[in-house]
mmCIF file of C-alpha atoms in Angstrom:
data_model
loop_
_atom_site.group_PDB
_atom_site.id
_atom_site.type_symbol
_atom_site.label_atom_id
_atom_site.label_comp_id
_atom_site.label_asym_id
_atom_site.label_seq_id
_atom_site.Cartn_x
_atom_site.Cartn_y
_atom_site.Cartn_z
ATOM 1 C CA MET A 288 29.373 111.623 -39.350
ATOM 2 C CA ARG A 289 28.371 108.114 -40.071
ATOM 3 C CA SER A 290 25.107 108.252 -39.163
ATOM 4 C CA ALA A 291 24.439 111.505 -41.147
ATOM 5 C CA ILE A 292 25.515 109.842 -43.939
ATOM 6 C CA GLY A 293 23.772 106.506 -43.366
ATOM 7 C CA MET A 294 20.343 107.862 -43.221
ATOM 8 C CA PRO A 295 20.337 109.702 -46.855
ATOM 9 C CA ILE A 296 21.606 106.080 -48.093
ATOM 10 C CA ILE A 297 18.790 104.382 -45.863
ATOM 11 C CA VAL A 298 16.105 106.266 -46.856
ATOM 12 C CA ALA A 299 17.406 105.818 -51.120
ATOM 13 C CA LEU A 300 17.010 101.843 -49.603
ATOM 14 C CA LEU A 301 13.729 102.342 -49.264
ATOM 15 C CA PHE A 302 12.263 104.714 -51.690
ATOM 16 C CA PHE A 303 14.208 101.779 -54.111
ATOM 17 C CA VAL A 304 11.806 98.647 -52.107
ATOM 18 C CA GLN A 305 9.098 100.778 -52.635
ATOM 19 C CA GLU A 306 8.891 101.952 -55.645
ATOM 20 C CA CYS A 307 10.514 97.527 -56.423
ATOM 21 C CA GLU A 308 7.041 97.502 -54.631
ATOM 22 C CA SER A 309 4.741 99.253 -57.187
ATOM 23 C CA VAL A 310 6.823 98.601 -60.319
ATOM 24 C CA GLY A 311 4.733 95.714 -61.302
ATOM 25 C CA PHE A 312 1.752 96.986 -60.946
ATOM 26 C CA ALA A 313 0.509 98.594 -63.723
ATOM 27 C CA PRO A 314 -2.501 100.465 -64.670
ATOM 28 C CA GLU A 315 -2.598 98.986 -68.246
ATOM 29 C CA LEU A 316 -2.374 95.239 -67.134
ATOM 30 C CA TYR A 317 -4.574 92.833 -65.363
ATOM 31 C CA CYS A 318 -7.280 95.253 -62.398
ATOM 32 C CA GLY A 319 -4.993 97.459 -62.345
ATOM 33 C CA LEU A 320 -3.716 99.203 -59.460
ATOM 34 C CA GLU A 321 -5.238 97.204 -57.173
ATOM 35 C CA ASN A 322 -4.655 93.282 -56.526
ATOM 36 C CA CYS A 323 -7.108 90.643 -58.445
ATOM 37 C CA TYR A 324 -6.769 88.779 -54.720
ATOM 38 C CA ASP A 325 -7.753 91.440 -53.438
ATOM 39 C CA VAL A 326 -10.719 92.524 -55.222
ATOM 40 C CA LEU A 327 -12.476 89.372 -54.391
ATOM 41 C CA GLN A 328 -11.056 89.089 -51.256
ATOM 42 C CA ILE A 329 -9.545 86.180 -51.670
ATOM 43 C CA LYS A 330 -6.446 85.027 -49.997
ATOM 44 C CA ARG A 331 -4.163 83.604 -52.667
ATOM 45 C CA GLU A 332 -2.724 80.476 -49.868
ATOM 46 C CA GLU A 333 -6.027 79.639 -49.724
ATOM 47 C CA PHE A 334 -7.397 80.669 -53.608
ATOM 48 C CA ASP A 335 -8.923 77.822 -54.403
ATOM 49 C CA LYS A 336 -11.949 77.378 -57.612
ATOM 50 C CA GLN A 337 -15.119 77.233 -55.242
ATOM 51 C CA LYS A 338 -13.812 79.613 -53.197
ATOM 52 C CA LEU A 339 -13.586 82.016 -56.697
ATOM 53 C CA ALA A 340 -16.050 80.998 -57.427
ATOM 54 C CA LYS A 341 -18.498 82.346 -54.377
ATOM 55 C CA ALA A 342 -16.777 85.013 -54.039
ATOM 56 C CA TYR A 343 -17.627 86.293 -57.561
ATOM 57 C CA ARG A 344 -21.460 85.227 -57.195
ATOM 58 C CA ALA A 345 -21.145 87.810 -54.096
ATOM 59 C CA LEU A 346 -19.608 90.557 -55.101
ATOM 60 C CA ALA A 347 -21.349 90.766 -58.919
ATOM 61 C CA ARG A 348 -25.041 90.621 -56.195
ATOM 62 C CA GLN A 349 -23.552 93.700 -54.444
ATOM 63 C CA TYR A 350 -22.270 95.595 -57.516
ATOM 64 C CA HIS A 351 -24.377 94.529 -60.256
ATOM 65 C CA PRO A 352 -24.701 98.142 -62.068
ATOM 66 C CA ASP A 353 -28.479 97.857 -62.178
ATOM 67 C CA ARG A 354 -28.659 97.265 -59.099
ATOM 68 C CA VAL A 355 -27.521 101.965 -58.694
ATOM 69 C CA LYS A 356 -30.562 104.153 -59.086
ATOM 70 C CA ASN A 357 -27.731 107.582 -59.149
ATOM 71 C CA LYS A 358 -25.879 108.581 -61.632
ATOM 72 C CA GLU A 359 -22.803 109.103 -60.431
ATOM 73 C CA GLU A 360 -23.413 105.878 -57.604
ATOM 74 C CA LYS A 361 -24.365 104.102 -61.155
ATOM 75 C CA ILE A 362 -21.088 105.451 -63.685
ATOM 76 C CA LEU A 363 -18.728 104.066 -59.955
ATOM 77 C CA ALA A 364 -20.540 100.566 -60.056
ATOM 78 C CA GLU A 365 -19.886 100.353 -63.172
ATOM 79 C CA GLU A 366 -16.511 100.876 -63.097
ATOM 80 C CA ARG A 367 -16.008 98.748 -59.318
ATOM 81 C CA PHE A 368 -17.941 95.731 -61.318
ATOM 82 C CA ARG A 369 -15.951 95.380 -64.888
ATOM 83 C CA VAL A 370 -12.575 94.859 -61.914
ATOM 84 C CA ILE A 371 -14.152 92.779 -59.596
ATOM 85 C CA ALA A 372 -15.191 90.988 -63.582
ATOM 86 C CA THR A 373 -11.649 90.936 -64.829
ATOM 87 C CA ALA A 374 -10.473 89.710 -61.745
ATOM 88 C CA TYR A 375 -12.417 86.630 -62.181
ATOM 89 C CA GLU A 376 -12.134 85.715 -64.882
ATOM 90 C CA THR A 377 -7.467 85.752 -64.636
ATOM 91 C CA LEU A 378 -7.682 83.916 -61.617
ATOM 92 C CA LYS A 379 -10.251 81.594 -63.115
ATOM 93 C CA ASP A 380 -8.467 80.613 -66.650
ATOM 94 C CA GLU A 381 -5.717 78.058 -64.958
ATOM 95 C CA GLU A 382 -3.328 79.112 -67.573
ATOM 96 C CA ALA A 383 -3.730 83.005 -66.578
ATOM 97 C CA LYS A 384 -3.882 82.888 -63.296
ATOM 98 C CA THR A 385 -0.423 81.370 -63.600
ATOM 99 C CA THR A 386 0.691 84.169 -65.653
ATOM 100 C CA TYR A 387 -0.545 86.772 -63.034
ATOM 101 C CA ASP A 388 1.130 85.145 -60.058
ATOM 102 C CA TYR A 389 4.175 85.248 -61.714
ATOM 103 C CA TYR A 390 3.610 88.663 -62.521
ATOM 104 C CA LEU A 391 2.917 89.378 -58.108
ATOM 105 C CA ASP A 392 6.201 87.720 -58.228
ATOM 106 C CA HIS A 393 7.774 89.570 -60.741
ATOM 107 C CA PRO A 394 7.340 92.709 -60.190
ATOM 108 C CA ASP A 395 10.528 94.160 -61.635
ATOM 109 C CA GLN A 396 10.486 92.089 -65.108
ATOM 110 C CA ARG A 397 7.547 94.644 -66.623
ATOM 111 C CA PHE A 398 8.567 94.233 -70.332
ATOM 112 C CA TYR A 399 7.716 90.196 -69.592
ATOM 113 C CA ASN A 400 4.874 90.383 -67.754
ATOM 114 C CA TYR A 401 3.636 93.188 -70.539
ATOM 115 C CA TYR A 402 3.938 90.849 -73.115
ATOM 116 C CA GLN A 403 2.507 87.104 -71.155
ATOM 117 C CA TYR A 404 -1.053 89.832 -71.254
ATOM 118 C CA TYR A 405 -1.127 90.464 -73.987
ATOM 119 C CA ARG A 406 -0.222 87.291 -74.992
ATOM 120 C CA LEU A 407 -3.080 85.522 -73.675
ATOM 121 C CA ARG A 408 -5.139 88.645 -74.792
ATOM 122 C CA VAL A 409 -4.848 88.351 -78.794
ATOM 123 C CA ALA A 410 -3.945 84.557 -78.425
ATOM 124 C CA PRO A 411 -7.073 83.294 -79.754
ATOM 125 C CA LYS A 412 -9.384 80.622 -77.531
ATOM 126 C CA VAL A 413 -9.107 77.466 -79.276
ATOM 127 C CA ASP A 414 -10.375 73.679 -78.103
ATOM 128 C CA VAL A 415 -6.929 71.430 -78.926
ATOM 129 C CA ARG A 416 -8.905 68.825 -79.813
ATOM 130 C CA ILE A 417 -10.415 71.044 -82.866
ATOM 131 C CA VAL A 418 -6.845 71.799 -83.922
ATOM 132 C CA ILE A 419 -5.638 67.984 -84.091
ATOM 133 C CA VAL A 420 -8.873 67.156 -85.827
ATOM 134 C CA GLY A 421 -8.886 69.805 -88.540
ATOM 135 C CA THR A 422 -4.994 69.432 -89.126
ATOM 136 C CA ILE A 423 -6.101 65.392 -89.429
ATOM 137 C CA LEU A 424 -8.595 66.559 -92.100
ATOM 138 C CA VAL A 425 -6.554 68.975 -93.586
ATOM 139 C CA ILE A 426 -3.651 65.979 -94.258
ATOM 140 C CA SER A 427 -6.329 63.156 -95.504
ATOM 141 C CA LEU A 428 -7.705 65.479 -98.212
ATOM 142 C CA PHE A 429 -4.187 65.946 -99.147
ATOM 143 C CA GLN A 430 -3.458 61.960 -99.208
ATOM 144 C CA PHE A 431 -6.964 61.329 -101.010
ATOM 145 C CA LEU A 432 -6.271 64.664 -104.009
ATOM 146 C CA SER A 433 -3.235 63.645 -104.123
ATOM 147 C CA ALA A 434 -3.348 59.535 -104.708
ATOM 148 C CA LYS A 435 -5.847 60.987 -107.102
ATOM 149 C CA HIS A 436 -3.967 62.585 -108.961
ATOM 150 C CA LYS A 437 -1.137 59.978 -108.736
ATOM 151 C CA PHE A 438 -3.901 57.227 -110.625
ATOM 152 C CA SER A 439 -5.482 59.756 -112.812
ATOM 153 C CA GLU A 440 -1.630 60.293 -114.140
ATOM 154 C CA ALA A 441 -1.415 56.525 -114.138
ATOM 155 C CA ILE A 442 -4.397 55.678 -116.198
ATOM 156 C CA GLU A 443 -2.953 58.586 -118.348
ATOM 157 C CA TYR A 444 0.276 56.752 -119.699
ATOM 158 C CA ALA A 445 -1.503 53.444 -120.088
ATOM 159 C CA THR A 446 -4.169 54.900 -122.682
ATOM 160 C CA GLY A 447 -1.171 55.738 -124.421
ATOM 161 C CA VAL A 448 0.312 52.702 -124.542
ATOM 162 C CA GLY A 449 -0.552 50.379 -127.427
ATOM 163 C CA LYS A 450 -0.399 46.995 -125.464
ATOM 164 C CA PHE A 451 -3.126 48.419 -122.392
ATOM 165 C CA ARG A 452 -5.336 50.407 -125.247
ATOM 166 C CA ASN A 453 -5.852 47.007 -127.651
ATOM 167 C CA MET A 454 -6.387 44.367 -124.831
ATOM 168 C CA ALA A 455 -9.074 47.832 -123.711
ATOM 169 C CA ILE A 456 -10.728 47.939 -127.794
ATOM 170 C CA LYS A 457 -11.192 43.773 -128.077
ATOM 171 C CA ASP A 458 -12.403 43.523 -124.440
ATOM 172 C CA GLY A 459 -15.129 46.511 -125.319
ATOM 173 C CA ILE A 460 -15.304 44.986 -128.717
ATOM 174 C CA ASP A 461 -16.217 41.537 -126.647
ATOM 175 C CA ARG A 462 -19.140 43.307 -124.315
ATOM 176 C CA GLY A 463 -20.519 44.927 -127.834
ATOM 177 C CA LEU A 464 -19.027 48.842 -126.050
ATOM 178 C CA LEU A 465 -17.441 49.383 -129.278
ATOM 179 C CA GLU A 466 -16.952 48.653 -132.643
ATOM 180 C CA MET A 467 -14.703 48.374 -135.738
ATOM 181 C CA ASP A 468 -15.352 49.482 -139.236
ATOM 182 C CA LYS A 469 -14.216 47.811 -142.538
ATOM 183 C CA TYR A 470 -11.660 49.554 -142.505
ATOM 184 C CA GLY A 471 -10.517 48.387 -139.268
ATOM 185 C CA LYS A 472 -10.428 51.407 -137.345
ATOM 186 C CA LEU A 473 -13.268 52.393 -134.566
ATOM 187 C CA LYS A 474 -16.233 53.618 -135.787
ATOM 188 C CA LYS A 475 -17.900 56.502 -134.372
ATOM 189 C CA ILE A 476 -21.277 55.930 -132.753
ATOM 190 C CA LYS A 477 -23.154 58.174 -131.409
ATOM 191 C CA GLY A 478 -23.739 59.079 -127.483
ATOM 192 C CA VAL A 479 -20.681 56.914 -127.384
ATOM 193 C CA ASP A 480 -17.207 58.582 -126.122
ATOM 194 C CA ASN A 481 -14.697 55.583 -127.546
ATOM 195 C CA ASP A 482 -11.432 57.430 -125.835
ATOM 196 C CA SER A 483 -13.936 57.812 -122.185
ATOM 197 C CA VAL A 484 -14.743 53.479 -122.586
ATOM 198 C CA ILE A 485 -11.093 52.383 -123.845
ATOM 199 C CA LYS A 486 -10.125 54.348 -120.757
ATOM 200 C CA GLN A 487 -12.962 52.912 -118.428
ATOM 201 C CA ILE A 488 -11.686 48.927 -118.960
ATOM 202 C CA ILE A 489 -7.916 49.883 -118.540
ATOM 203 C CA ILE A 490 -9.564 50.902 -115.051
ATOM 204 C CA GLU A 491 -11.307 48.118 -114.920
ATOM 205 C CA ASN A 492 -8.753 45.935 -115.544
ATOM 206 C CA LEU A 493 -5.210 47.602 -114.902
ATOM 207 C CA ASP A 494 -3.461 46.222 -111.261
ATOM 208 C CA VAL A 495 -2.022 49.662 -110.146
ATOM 209 C CA THR A 496 -0.191 49.026 -107.634
ATOM 210 C CA GLY A 497 2.556 51.345 -104.780
ATOM 211 C CA GLY A 498 1.960 54.977 -105.407
ATOM 212 C CA TYR A 499 -0.430 55.040 -108.140
ATOM 213 C CA LYS A 500 -2.495 52.850 -106.918
ATOM 214 C CA LYS A 501 -6.666 54.293 -107.094
ATOM 215 C CA GLU A 502 -7.245 56.312 -104.472
ATOM 216 C CA SER A 503 -8.939 55.278 -101.386
ATOM 217 C CA VAL A 504 -10.491 57.117 -97.876
ATOM 218 C CA TYR A 505 -8.649 53.405 -96.221
ATOM 219 C CA ASP A 506 -5.340 54.991 -96.812
ATOM 220 C CA THR A 507 -5.872 58.144 -95.336
ATOM 221 C CA LEU A 508 -4.618 59.222 -91.868
ATOM 222 C CA ALA A 509 -8.045 59.980 -90.840
ATOM 223 C CA TRP A 510 -9.185 56.418 -91.197
ATOM 224 C CA HIS A 511 -5.705 54.711 -89.649
ATOM 225 C CA THR A 512 -6.603 57.266 -86.515
ATOM 226 C CA ILE A 513 -10.135 55.775 -86.452
ATOM 227 C CA ILE A 514 -8.984 52.227 -86.172
ATOM 228 C CA PHE A 515 -6.049 52.977 -84.510
ATOM 229 C CA PRO A 516 -6.821 50.714 -81.254
ATOM 230 C CA LEU A 517 -8.106 48.183 -83.315
ATOM 231 C CA THR A 518 -4.216 48.585 -85.330
ATOM 232 C CA ILE A 519 -3.156 48.273 -81.905
ATOM 233 C CA PHE A 520 -5.025 45.317 -80.397
ATOM 234 C CA ARG A 521 -3.914 43.036 -83.387
ATOM 235 C CA TYR A 522 -1.179 44.101 -82.986
ATOM 236 C CA LEU A 523 -0.619 42.570 -79.959
ATOM 237 C CA LYS A 524 -2.338 39.201 -80.344
ATOM 238 C CA TRP A 525 -0.124 38.167 -83.781
ATOM 239 C CA THR A 526 2.607 38.750 -81.322
ATOM 240 C CA ALA A 527 1.639 36.790 -78.590
ATOM 241 C CA GLN A 528 0.025 33.884 -81.577
ATOM 242 C CA TRP A 529 3.555 34.536 -82.745
ATOM 243 C CA TYR A 530 5.743 33.846 -78.915
ATOM 244 C CA TRP A 531 3.417 31.480 -77.958
ATOM 245 C CA ARG A 532 3.877 28.964 -80.706
ATOM 246 C CA PHE A 533 6.783 29.701 -82.257
ATOM 247 C CA SER A 534 8.786 30.584 -78.686
ATOM 248 C CA ILE A 535 6.459 28.488 -75.928
ATOM 249 C CA LYS A 536 5.272 25.168 -78.169
ATOM 250 C CA LYS A 537 7.890 25.248 -80.171
ATOM 251 C CA GLU A 538 5.762 24.807 -83.541
ATOM 252 C CA GLU A 539 7.756 24.675 -87.236
ATOM 253 C CA LEU A 540 7.468 27.075 -89.136
ATOM 254 C CA ASP A 541 4.302 28.104 -91.739
ATOM 255 C CA GLU A 542 4.377 28.817 -95.109
ATOM 256 C CA GLU A 543 2.885 32.339 -93.473
ATOM 257 C CA ALA A 544 5.482 32.343 -91.446
ATOM 258 C CA LYS A 545 8.692 32.359 -92.856
ATOM 259 C CA LEU A 546 7.019 34.904 -95.941
ATOM 260 C CA TYR A 547 7.687 37.376 -92.554
ATOM 261 C CA LEU A 548 10.445 36.218 -91.529
ATOM 262 C CA ILE A 549 11.593 36.905 -95.169
ATOM 263 C CA ARG A 550 10.220 40.259 -95.148
ATOM 264 C CA LYS A 551 11.288 41.928 -92.019
ATOM 265 C CA TYR A 552 15.276 40.559 -92.928
ATOM 266 C CA LEU A 553 15.273 42.203 -96.333
ATOM 267 C CA GLY A 554 13.744 45.599 -94.824
ATOM 268 C CA VAL A 555 10.809 45.694 -96.670
ATOM 269 C CA SER A 556 7.405 46.884 -96.435
ATOM 270 C CA GLN A 557 3.951 44.732 -97.228
ATOM 271 C CA LEU A 558 3.073 46.844 -99.867
ATOM 272 C CA GLU A 559 6.646 45.917 -101.999
ATOM 273 C CA PHE A 560 7.481 42.313 -100.931
ATOM 274 C CA ASP A 561 4.052 42.106 -102.823
ATOM 275 C CA GLN A 562 5.566 43.079 -105.839
ATOM 276 C CA VAL A 563 8.215 41.411 -105.876
#
């Protein structure tokens, strides 16, 4: 009786195991209902890139559609060649191979396997170095344009301040760029824009620092990235010299060293300290 009941259960279990084994091989994914390793006649545990390339070249020559004349056989050869090419592309790429191995080892995770497959197909193949360089350039351009705009604002403000404007007018007259009439007003000289001359003189003489200083490529992320190795070298050299002079040789602090320690304990940057 127990034997009679057990047989249907065993049959059901065998059927369930068979279904689990086949559930991972979807016609839409990778090599369809075939194992990509088997397609290329490579054992998974013995896989390496050299064997992959060798197997692909041999099978590609064997099944290349151009070698077949018969129309029906040509169609079959084209299909086989496509599967071989798919297998090669899947196993050649490290990320695709890792995803495919997971697909083989976890056939029950159907939705996750579909997601991974289409993620790799849809995701653009962009060199990460290009992305990094592009990001740095975009940030640097934004920094440069932002600094240019802020400097422009500072100059516009200074141009409207009587003190700076009068100094610029006096300088312009001394240089012969501007002229006053008998009423003490600026003459309108043909071909000369008085406001532009005043603004240019203010730009030349006004020392704008901090967040409103004149734009420069030397203040961008791109430039700092380029000179980063040199910056590190200079920092290490400076640290070594400081340690040698003041820790080992016990030299007395000079003026520059004292100013550095003051700035350090105040917790301000060199630019902020220079403005004090």
